[in-house]
Short mmCIF file of C-alpha atoms in Angstrom, two decimals:
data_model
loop_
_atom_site.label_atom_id
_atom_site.label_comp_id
_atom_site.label_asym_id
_atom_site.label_seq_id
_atom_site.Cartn_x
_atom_site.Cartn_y
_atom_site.Cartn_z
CA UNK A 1177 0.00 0.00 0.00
CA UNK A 1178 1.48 3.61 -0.73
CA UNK A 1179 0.00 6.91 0.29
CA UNK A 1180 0.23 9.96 -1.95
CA UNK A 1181 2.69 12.83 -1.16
CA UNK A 1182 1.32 16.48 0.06
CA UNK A 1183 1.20 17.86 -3.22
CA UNK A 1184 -0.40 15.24 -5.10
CA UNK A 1185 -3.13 15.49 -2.56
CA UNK A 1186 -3.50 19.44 -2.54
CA UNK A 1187 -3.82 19.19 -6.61
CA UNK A 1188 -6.21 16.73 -6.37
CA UNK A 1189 -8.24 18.94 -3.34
CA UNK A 1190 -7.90 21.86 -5.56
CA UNK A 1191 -9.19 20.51 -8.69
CA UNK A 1192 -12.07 18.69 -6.84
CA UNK A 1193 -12.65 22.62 -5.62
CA UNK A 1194 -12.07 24.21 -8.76
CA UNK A 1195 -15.57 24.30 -10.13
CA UNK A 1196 -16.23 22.81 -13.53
CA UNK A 1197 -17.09 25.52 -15.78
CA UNK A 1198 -16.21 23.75 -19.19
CA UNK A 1199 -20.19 23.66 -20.67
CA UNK A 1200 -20.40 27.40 -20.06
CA UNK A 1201 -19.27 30.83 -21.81
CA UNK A 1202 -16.37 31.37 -18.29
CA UNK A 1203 -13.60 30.89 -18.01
CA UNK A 1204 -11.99 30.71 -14.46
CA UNK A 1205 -8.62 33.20 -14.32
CA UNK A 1206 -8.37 33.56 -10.23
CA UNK A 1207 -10.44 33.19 -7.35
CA UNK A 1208 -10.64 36.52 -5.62
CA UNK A 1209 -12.19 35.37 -2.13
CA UNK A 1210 -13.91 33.25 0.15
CA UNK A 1211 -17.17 33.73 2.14
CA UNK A 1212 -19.59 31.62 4.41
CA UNK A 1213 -21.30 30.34 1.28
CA UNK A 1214 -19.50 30.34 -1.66
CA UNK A 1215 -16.05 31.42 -3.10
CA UNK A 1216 -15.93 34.33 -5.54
CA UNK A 1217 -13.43 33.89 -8.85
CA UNK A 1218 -12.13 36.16 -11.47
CA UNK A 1219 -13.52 34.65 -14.79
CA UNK A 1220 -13.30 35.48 -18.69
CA UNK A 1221 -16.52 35.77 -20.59
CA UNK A 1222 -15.74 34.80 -23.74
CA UNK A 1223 -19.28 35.51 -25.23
CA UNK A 1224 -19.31 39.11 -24.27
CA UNK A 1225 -14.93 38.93 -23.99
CA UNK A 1226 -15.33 40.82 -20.78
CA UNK A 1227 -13.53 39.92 -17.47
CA UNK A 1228 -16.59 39.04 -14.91
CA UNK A 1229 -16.93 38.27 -11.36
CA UNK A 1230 -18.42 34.85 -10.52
CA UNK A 1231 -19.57 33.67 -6.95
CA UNK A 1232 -19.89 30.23 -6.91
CA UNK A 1233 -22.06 28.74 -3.74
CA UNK A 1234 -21.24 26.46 -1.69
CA UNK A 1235 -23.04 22.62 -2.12
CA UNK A 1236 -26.69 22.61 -0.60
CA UNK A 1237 -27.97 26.24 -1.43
CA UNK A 1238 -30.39 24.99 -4.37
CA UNK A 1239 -31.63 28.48 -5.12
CA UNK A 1240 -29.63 31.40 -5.80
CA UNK A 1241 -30.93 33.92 -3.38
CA UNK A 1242 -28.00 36.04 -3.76
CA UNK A 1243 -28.40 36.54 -7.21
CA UNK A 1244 -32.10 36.59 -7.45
CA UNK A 1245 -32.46 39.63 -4.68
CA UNK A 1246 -28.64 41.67 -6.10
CA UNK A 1247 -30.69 40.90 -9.84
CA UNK A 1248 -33.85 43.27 -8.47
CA UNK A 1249 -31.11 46.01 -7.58
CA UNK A 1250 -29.81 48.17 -9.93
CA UNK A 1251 -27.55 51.19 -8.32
CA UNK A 1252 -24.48 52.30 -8.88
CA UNK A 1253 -23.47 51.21 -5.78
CA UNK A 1254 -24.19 47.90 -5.91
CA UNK A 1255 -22.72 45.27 -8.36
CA UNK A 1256 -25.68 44.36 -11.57
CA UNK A 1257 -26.16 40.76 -11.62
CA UNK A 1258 -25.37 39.53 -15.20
CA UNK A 1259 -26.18 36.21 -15.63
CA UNK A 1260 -27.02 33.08 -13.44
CA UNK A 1261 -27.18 29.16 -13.73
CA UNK A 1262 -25.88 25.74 -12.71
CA UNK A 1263 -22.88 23.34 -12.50
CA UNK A 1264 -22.92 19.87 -13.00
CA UNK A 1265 -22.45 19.16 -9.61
CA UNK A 1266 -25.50 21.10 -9.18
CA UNK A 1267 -23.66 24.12 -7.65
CA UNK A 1268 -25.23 27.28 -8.71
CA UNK A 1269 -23.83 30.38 -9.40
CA UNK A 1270 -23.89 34.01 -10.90
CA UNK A 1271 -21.78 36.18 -12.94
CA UNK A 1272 -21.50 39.70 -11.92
CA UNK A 1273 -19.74 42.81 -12.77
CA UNK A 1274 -16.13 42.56 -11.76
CA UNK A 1275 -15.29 45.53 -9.14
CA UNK A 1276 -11.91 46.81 -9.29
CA UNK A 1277 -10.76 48.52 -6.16
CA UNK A 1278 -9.92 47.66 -2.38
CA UNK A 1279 -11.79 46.68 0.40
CA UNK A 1280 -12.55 49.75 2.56
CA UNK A 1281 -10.45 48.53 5.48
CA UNK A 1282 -7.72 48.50 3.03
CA UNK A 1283 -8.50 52.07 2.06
CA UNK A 1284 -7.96 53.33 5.25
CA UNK A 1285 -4.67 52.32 5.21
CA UNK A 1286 -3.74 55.11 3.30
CA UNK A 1287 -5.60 57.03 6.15
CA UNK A 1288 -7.32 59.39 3.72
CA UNK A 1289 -9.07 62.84 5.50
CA UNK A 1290 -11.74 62.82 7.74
CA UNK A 1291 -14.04 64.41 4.76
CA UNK A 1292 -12.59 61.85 2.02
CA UNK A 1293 -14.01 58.92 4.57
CA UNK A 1294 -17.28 60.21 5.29
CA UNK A 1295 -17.87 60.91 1.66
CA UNK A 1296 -17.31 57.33 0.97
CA UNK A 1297 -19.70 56.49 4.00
CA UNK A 1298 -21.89 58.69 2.45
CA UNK A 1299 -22.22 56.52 -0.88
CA UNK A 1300 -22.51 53.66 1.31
CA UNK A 1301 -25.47 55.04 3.17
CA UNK A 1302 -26.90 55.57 -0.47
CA UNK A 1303 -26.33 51.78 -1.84
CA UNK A 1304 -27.81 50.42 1.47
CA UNK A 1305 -30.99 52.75 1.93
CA UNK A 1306 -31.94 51.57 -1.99
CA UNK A 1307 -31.61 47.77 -1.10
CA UNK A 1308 -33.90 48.99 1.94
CA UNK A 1309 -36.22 51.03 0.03
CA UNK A 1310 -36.76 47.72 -2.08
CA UNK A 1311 -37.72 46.12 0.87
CA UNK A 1312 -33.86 44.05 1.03
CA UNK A 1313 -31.55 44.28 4.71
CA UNK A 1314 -28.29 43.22 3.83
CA UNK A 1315 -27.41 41.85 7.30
CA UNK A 1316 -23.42 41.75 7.19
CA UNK A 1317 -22.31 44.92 6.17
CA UNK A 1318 -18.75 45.22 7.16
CA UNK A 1319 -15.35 47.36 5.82
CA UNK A 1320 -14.55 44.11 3.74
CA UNK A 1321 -17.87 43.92 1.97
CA UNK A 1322 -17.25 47.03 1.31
CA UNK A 1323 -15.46 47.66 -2.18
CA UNK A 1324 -13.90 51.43 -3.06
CA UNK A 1325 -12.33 51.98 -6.63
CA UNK A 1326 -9.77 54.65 -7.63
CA UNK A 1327 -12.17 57.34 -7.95
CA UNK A 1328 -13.75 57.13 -5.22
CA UNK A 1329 -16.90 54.98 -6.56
CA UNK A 1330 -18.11 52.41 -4.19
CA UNK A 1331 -19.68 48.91 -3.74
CA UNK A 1332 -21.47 47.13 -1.48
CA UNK A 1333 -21.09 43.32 -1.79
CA UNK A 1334 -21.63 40.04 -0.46
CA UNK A 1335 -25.28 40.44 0.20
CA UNK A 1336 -25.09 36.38 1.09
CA UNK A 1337 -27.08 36.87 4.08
CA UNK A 1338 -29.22 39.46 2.68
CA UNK A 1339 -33.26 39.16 3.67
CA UNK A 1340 -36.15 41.13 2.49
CA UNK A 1341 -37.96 42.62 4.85
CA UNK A 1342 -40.86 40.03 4.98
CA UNK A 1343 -38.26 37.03 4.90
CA UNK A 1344 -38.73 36.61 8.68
CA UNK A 1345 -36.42 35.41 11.79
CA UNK A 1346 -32.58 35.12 10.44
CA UNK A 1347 -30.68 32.11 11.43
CA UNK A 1348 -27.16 33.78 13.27
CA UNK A 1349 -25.51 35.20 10.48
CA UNK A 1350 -22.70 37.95 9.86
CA UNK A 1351 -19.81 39.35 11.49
CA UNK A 1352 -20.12 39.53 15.65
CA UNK A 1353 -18.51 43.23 15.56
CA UNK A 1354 -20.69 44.27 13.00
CA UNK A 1355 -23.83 42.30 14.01
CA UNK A 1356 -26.91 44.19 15.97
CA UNK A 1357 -27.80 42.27 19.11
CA UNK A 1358 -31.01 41.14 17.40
CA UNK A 1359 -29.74 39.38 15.03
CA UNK A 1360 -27.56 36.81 17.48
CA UNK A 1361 -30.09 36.29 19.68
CA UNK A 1362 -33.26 33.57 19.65
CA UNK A 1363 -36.72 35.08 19.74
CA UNK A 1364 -35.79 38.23 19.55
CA UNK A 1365 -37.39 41.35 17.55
CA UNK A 1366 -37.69 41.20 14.19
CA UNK A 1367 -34.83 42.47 11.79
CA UNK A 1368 -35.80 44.97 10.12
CA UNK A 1369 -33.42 48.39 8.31
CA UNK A 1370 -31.59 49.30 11.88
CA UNK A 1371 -30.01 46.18 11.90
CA UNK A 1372 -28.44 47.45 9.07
CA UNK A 1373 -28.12 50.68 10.72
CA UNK A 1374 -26.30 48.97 13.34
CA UNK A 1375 -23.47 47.55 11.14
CA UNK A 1376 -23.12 51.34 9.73
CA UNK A 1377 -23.02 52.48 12.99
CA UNK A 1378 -19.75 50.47 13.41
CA UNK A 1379 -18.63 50.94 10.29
CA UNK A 1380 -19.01 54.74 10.89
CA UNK A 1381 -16.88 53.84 14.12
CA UNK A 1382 -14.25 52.52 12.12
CA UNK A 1383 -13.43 55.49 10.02
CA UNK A 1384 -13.50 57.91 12.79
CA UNK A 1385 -9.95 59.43 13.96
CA UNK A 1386 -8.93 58.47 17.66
CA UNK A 1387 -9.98 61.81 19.40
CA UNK A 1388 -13.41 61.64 16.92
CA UNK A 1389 -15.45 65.20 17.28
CA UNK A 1390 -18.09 64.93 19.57
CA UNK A 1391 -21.21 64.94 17.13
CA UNK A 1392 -19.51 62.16 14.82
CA UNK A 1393 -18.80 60.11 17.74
CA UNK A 1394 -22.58 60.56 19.23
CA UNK A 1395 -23.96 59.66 15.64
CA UNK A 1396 -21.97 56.71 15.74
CA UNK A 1397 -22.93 55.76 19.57
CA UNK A 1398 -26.79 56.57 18.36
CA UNK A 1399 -26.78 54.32 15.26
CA UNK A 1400 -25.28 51.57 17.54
CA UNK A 1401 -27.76 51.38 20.66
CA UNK A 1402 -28.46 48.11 21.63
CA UNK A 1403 -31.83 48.77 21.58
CA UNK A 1404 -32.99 49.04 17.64
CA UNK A 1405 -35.85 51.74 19.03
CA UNK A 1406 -32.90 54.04 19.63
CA UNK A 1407 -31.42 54.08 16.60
CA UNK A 1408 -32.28 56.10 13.63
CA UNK A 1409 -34.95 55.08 12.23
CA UNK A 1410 -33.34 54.43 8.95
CA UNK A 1411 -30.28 55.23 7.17
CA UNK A 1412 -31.81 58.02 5.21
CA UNK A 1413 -31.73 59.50 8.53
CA UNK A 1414 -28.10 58.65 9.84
CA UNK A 1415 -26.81 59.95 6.15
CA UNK A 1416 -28.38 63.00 6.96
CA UNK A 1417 -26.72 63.68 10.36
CA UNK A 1418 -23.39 62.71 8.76
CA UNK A 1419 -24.71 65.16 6.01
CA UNK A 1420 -25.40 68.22 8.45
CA UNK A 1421 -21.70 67.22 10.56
CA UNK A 1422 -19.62 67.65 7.37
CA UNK A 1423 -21.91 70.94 6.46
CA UNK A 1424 -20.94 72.00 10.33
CA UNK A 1425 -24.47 72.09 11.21
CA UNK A 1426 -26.29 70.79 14.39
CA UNK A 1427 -26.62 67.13 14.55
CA UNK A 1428 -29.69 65.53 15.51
CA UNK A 1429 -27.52 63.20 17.77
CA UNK A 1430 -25.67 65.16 19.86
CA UNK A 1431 -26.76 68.42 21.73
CA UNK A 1432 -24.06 71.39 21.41
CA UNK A 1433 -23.54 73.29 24.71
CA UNK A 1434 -23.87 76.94 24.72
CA UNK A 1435 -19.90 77.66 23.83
CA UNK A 1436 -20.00 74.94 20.71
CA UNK A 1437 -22.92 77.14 19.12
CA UNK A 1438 -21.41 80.27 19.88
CA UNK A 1439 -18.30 78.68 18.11
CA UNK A 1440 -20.14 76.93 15.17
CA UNK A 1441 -21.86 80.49 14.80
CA UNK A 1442 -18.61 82.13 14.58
CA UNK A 1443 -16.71 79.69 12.60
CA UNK A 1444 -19.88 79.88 9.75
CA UNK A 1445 -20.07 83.40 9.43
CA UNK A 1446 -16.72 84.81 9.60
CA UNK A 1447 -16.90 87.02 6.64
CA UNK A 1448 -19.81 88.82 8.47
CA UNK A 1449 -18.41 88.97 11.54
CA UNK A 1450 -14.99 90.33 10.22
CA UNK A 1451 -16.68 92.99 8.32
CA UNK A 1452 -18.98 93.88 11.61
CA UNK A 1453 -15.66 93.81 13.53
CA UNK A 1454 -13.69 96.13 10.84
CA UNK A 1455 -16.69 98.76 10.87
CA UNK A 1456 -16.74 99.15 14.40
CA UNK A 1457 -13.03 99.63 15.00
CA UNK A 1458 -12.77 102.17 12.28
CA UNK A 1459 -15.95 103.87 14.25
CA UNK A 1460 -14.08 103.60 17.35
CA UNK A 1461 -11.04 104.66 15.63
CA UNK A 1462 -12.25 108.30 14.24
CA UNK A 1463 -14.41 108.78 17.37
CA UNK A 1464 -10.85 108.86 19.08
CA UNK A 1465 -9.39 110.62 16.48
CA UNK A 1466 -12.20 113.13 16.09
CA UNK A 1467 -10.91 117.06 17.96
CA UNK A 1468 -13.38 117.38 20.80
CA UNK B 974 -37.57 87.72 -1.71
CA UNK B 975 -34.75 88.84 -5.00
CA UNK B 976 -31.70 90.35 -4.14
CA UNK B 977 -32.25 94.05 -5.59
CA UNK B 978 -34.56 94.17 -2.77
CA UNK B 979 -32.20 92.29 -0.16
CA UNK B 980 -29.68 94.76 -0.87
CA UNK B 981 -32.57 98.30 -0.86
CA UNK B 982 -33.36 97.10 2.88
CA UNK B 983 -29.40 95.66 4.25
CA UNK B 984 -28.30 99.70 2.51
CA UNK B 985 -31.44 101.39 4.20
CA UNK B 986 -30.53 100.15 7.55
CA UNK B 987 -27.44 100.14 7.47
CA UNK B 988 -27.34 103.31 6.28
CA UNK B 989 -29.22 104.70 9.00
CA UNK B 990 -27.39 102.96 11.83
CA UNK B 991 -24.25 104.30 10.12
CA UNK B 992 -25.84 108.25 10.08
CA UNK B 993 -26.95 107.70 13.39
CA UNK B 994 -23.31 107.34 15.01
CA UNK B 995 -22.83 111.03 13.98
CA UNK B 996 -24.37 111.70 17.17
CA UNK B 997 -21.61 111.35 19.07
CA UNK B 998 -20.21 113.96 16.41
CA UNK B 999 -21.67 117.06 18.61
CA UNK B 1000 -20.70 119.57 15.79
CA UNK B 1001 -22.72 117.90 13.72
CA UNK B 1002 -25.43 116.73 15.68
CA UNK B 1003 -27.64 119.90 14.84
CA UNK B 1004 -27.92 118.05 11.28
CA UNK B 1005 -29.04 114.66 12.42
CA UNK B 1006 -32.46 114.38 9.97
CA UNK B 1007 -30.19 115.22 7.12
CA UNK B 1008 -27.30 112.89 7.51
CA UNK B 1009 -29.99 110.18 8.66
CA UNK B 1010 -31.62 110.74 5.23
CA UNK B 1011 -28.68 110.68 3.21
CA UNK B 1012 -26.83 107.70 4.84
CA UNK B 1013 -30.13 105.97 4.45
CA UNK B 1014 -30.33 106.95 0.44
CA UNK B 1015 -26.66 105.88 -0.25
CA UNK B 1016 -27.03 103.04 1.40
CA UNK B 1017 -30.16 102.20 -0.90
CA UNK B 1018 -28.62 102.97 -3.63
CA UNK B 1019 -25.58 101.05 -3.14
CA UNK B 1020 -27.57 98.15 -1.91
CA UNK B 1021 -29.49 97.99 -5.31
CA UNK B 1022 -26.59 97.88 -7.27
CA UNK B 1023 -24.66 95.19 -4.97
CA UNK B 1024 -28.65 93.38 -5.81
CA UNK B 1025 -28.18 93.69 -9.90
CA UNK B 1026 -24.47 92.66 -9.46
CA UNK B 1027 -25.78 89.56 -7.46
CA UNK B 1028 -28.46 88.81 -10.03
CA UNK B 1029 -25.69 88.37 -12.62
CA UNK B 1030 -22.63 86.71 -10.64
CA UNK B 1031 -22.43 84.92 -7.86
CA UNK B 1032 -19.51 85.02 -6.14
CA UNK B 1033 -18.97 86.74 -2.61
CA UNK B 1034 -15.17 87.86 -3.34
CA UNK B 1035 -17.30 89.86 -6.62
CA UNK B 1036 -20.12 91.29 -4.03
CA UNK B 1037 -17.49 92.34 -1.38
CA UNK B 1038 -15.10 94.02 -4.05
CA UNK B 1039 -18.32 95.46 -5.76
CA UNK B 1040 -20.19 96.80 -2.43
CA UNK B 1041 -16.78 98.40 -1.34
CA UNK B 1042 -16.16 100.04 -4.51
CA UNK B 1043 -20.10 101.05 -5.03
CA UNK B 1044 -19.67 102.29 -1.09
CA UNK B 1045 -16.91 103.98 -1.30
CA UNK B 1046 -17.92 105.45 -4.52
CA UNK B 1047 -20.42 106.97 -3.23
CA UNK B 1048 -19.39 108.17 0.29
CA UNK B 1049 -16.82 110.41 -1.93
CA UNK B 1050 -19.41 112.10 -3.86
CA UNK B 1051 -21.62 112.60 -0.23
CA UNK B 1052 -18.27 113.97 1.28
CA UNK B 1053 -17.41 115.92 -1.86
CA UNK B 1054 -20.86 118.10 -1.17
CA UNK B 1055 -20.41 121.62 0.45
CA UNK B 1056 -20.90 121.15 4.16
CA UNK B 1057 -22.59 124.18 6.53
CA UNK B 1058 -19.53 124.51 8.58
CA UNK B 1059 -17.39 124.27 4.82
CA UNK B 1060 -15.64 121.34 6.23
CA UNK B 1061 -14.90 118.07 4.22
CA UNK B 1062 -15.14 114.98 6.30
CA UNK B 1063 -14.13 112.58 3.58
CA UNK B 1064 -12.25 110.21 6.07
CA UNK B 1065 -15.24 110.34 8.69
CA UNK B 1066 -17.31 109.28 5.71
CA UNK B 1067 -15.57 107.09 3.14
CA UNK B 1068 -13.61 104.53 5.84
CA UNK B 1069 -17.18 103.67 7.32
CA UNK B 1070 -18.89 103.83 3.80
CA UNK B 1071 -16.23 101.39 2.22
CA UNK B 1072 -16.53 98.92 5.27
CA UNK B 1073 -20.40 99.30 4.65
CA UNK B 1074 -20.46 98.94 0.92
CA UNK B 1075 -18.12 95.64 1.35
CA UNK B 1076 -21.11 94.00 4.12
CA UNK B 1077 -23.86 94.87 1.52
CA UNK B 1078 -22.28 93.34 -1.41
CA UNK B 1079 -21.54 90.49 1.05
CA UNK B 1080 -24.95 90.20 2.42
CA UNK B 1081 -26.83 90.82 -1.32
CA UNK B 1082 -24.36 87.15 -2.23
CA UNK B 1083 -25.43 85.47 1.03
CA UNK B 1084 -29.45 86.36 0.89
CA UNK B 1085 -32.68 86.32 -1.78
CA UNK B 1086 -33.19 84.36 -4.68
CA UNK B 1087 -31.46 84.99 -8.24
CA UNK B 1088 -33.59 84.30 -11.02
CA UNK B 1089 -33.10 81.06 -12.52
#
C-alpha cells in the first residue's frame, strides 16, 4: 500500500474545488475570495470577452438567493447581476460585474481625511438605503464587503445573508462586531433596516480618527444602541446627520452646549463677523481721532 | 424675496445705523435728519446695485469688491458736497462707507433668490 505525497493530494483537493465551468461561456482566471457560502473567482466571458466576477455557492444552497435579490437592484453602488445558472455538480452560481478597487479597510490604510471617509460612508449610506427602500436588509455589512475603486466609486457586496424585509427570523448570520444584538439572539425582535443601521453604525466607528469630534462620535454611539428603538430610524436618517456634521451644522444626535454654538456660529459666518468687527473699529477709531 | 430688494433694505438700515453714530459727532449733531436721510439713500442705492451685481454673478469675493467700490464710490461724492460749517469729512465718511459697501455686497451674495 502507498500513500500519496502532500502535493499530489493538494492538486487533487484543488481541482475537486475548482468548479467545472467547461459547458459554459467562463472561463476561471483567479479566485478573488472566500465567504460563508460560496467562493468568488475572477472569470473570462468569452461571449461578451469581458472579465466578470463569478460567486460560486457552496453545495446545498439549491436556489440562488444572492443573485435573485442583487438581480432586483440596480444602483451604482451595488454590483448588476449579469447572468445566473448551474454546474454539473448542481452548484449554482452568478456572474456579476467585476469591481476593481480595495476593500474599505484596506482604504484606510492610506488614512485618507476625515471628509474623504465620510464621503465614501456617504455613498454607502446611499447603496444600502436603496436595497432597503426595495424592501432588502443586507445583514453583514462590514469594511470588507465594502469595495472602493480609484475614484472614489463604491460597492457594497456580499449580500449572502441578505433578507427582504418580509423574509422573517434570520438564522445567526454575519460578522459579531458588525452584528446588531437582534440578530444573534433567539426570539428576539424582528430584523428589520436598523439592523443594518447597526453595522453602519460600526462601520461609521471605524473610520473615525482616535480623538473623533463629539457629534460624529454621538452619531456613531446613536446608530449603535443596543436597543434598535434608539437608533435612527433608517439610514436616510443617519446619512443626513453625517450630512449636516460635514456641512458643520447641528446634529440631531448630539446636543451642542452653549460655547459649541457660539463657536459653530462664529466659525460659519466669519466674513460677516470680520466685516462687523472692521466697521466698528474704524468707528471707534475716528471717534478717538475726532478734535473734541 | 430677490436680491435688488435684499440689498434696498441691508443699505437702508445700514445706512441709518451708520448716520446715526454722527451723534456722538456734537458739531454735527444739529444736522441729524439730514445725515440720517442721506446715509439711508446711499445706502439704498448702493444696496441695489450690490442686488443687480448679485443677479448676474455669484460670487462673494465679486459682491465684497463690488459693495466696497459702489460704497466707497459713493461716500466720496456725499463727502465731496459743500458742508454748513465748509468742512470736508471725507475720512469720517468714506472709511465707514467702504466697510459698509463691502457688508452689503456680502450680504446681497449670502441672501434672496437669483432668477433662474
Amino acid at each position: 500500500m502507498s500513500f500519496l505525497p502532500d502535493h499530489a493530494l493538494d492538486h487533487l483537493r484543488q481541482v475537486t474545488e475548482t468548479p467545472d465551468f467547461s459547458n459554459t461561456r467562463y472561463r476561471i482566471e483567479a479566485e478573488l475570495g472566500r465567504g460563508g457560502m460560496g467562493i468568488v473567482y475572477q472569470a473570462w466571458d468569452s461571449q461578451l470577452e469581458r472579465a466578470v466576477a463569478l460567486k460560486v455557492m457552496d453545495a446545498g444552497y439549491a436556489i440562488n438567493q444572492e443573485g435573485k435579490l442583487l438581480a432586483q437592484l440596480e444602483h451604482p453602488g451595488l454590483a448588476p447581476v449579469y447572468d445566473a445558472g448551474s454546474l454539473a455538480d448542481g452548484r449554482v452560481y452568478y456572474a456579476m460585474r467585476l469591481i476593481q478597487g480595495r476593500s474599505l479597510d484596506e482604504f484606510l490604510r492610506d488614512e485618507p481625511s476625515l471628509t474623504a471617509r465620510l464621503r465614501i460612508f456617504q455613498k454607502i449610506c446611499d447603496a444600502v438605503a436603496f436595497a432597503h427602500h426595495r424592501g432588502v436588509i443586507h445583514c453583514d455589512l462590514k469594511p470588507q464587503n465594502i469595495m472602493v475603486g480609484d475614484f472614489g466609486e463604491v460597492f457594497v457586496v456580499d449580500w449572502g445573508v441578505a433578507r427582504t424585509l418580509e423574509s422573517g427570523p434570520l438564522p445567526s448570520a454575519g460578522t459579531p462586531h458588525y452584528m446588531a444584538p437582534e440578530q444573534s439572539g433567539h426570539g428576539g425582535p424582528p430584523l428589520d433596516v436598523r439592523t443594518d443601521v447597526f453595522a453602519l453604525g460600526r462601520i461609521l466607528q471605524d473610520l473615525m480618527p482616535p480623538a473623533p469630534p463629539r457629534p460624529l462620535e454621538a452619531i456613531a454611539q446613536k446608530a449603535t444602541e443596543p436597543d434598535a428603538a434608539g437608533r435612527f430610524a433608517d439610514v436616510a436618517r443617519l446619512a443626513a446627520d453625517v450630512n449636516l456634521f460635514l456641512a458643520g451644522l447641528p446634529v440631531t444626535a448630539y446636543r451642542d452646549t452653549p460655547l459649541e454654538r457660539l463657536v459653530r456660529f462664529c466659525r460659519q459666518n466669519q466674513v460677516l463677523l470680520l466685516l462687523v468687527g472692521s466697521y466698528l473699529a474704524v468707528k471707534l477709531l475716528l471717534f478717538f481721532l475726532a478734535p473734541h | 424675496m430677490n436680491k435688488p430688494l435684499v440689498g434696498v433694505i441691508a443699505g437702508a438700515i445700514l445706512g441709518i445705523v451708520d448716520g446715526a453714530t454722527a451723534w456722538f459727532t456734537p458739531a454735527v449733531r444739529f444736522e441729524m435728519e439730514s445725515i440720517l436721510m442721506g446715509s439711508c439713500v446711499k445706502g439704498m442705492v448702493v444696496g441695489i446695485l450690490c442686488g443687480l451685481i448679485a443677479r448676474k454673478v455669484h460670487s462673494t469675493t465679486v459682491g465684497l469688491v463690488a459693495g466696497a467700490a459702489f460704497g466707497l464710490l459713493f461716500a466720496y461724492l456725499v463727502a465731496a458736497m459743500p458742508q454748513p460749517d465748509g468742512q470736508h469729512y471725507y475720512l469720517q465718511i468714506m472709511l465707514p462707507g467702504f466697510v459698509l459697501g463691502a457688508l452689503t455686497g456680502f450680504l446681497t451674495q449670502r441672501m434672496g433668490v437669483a432668477p433662474a
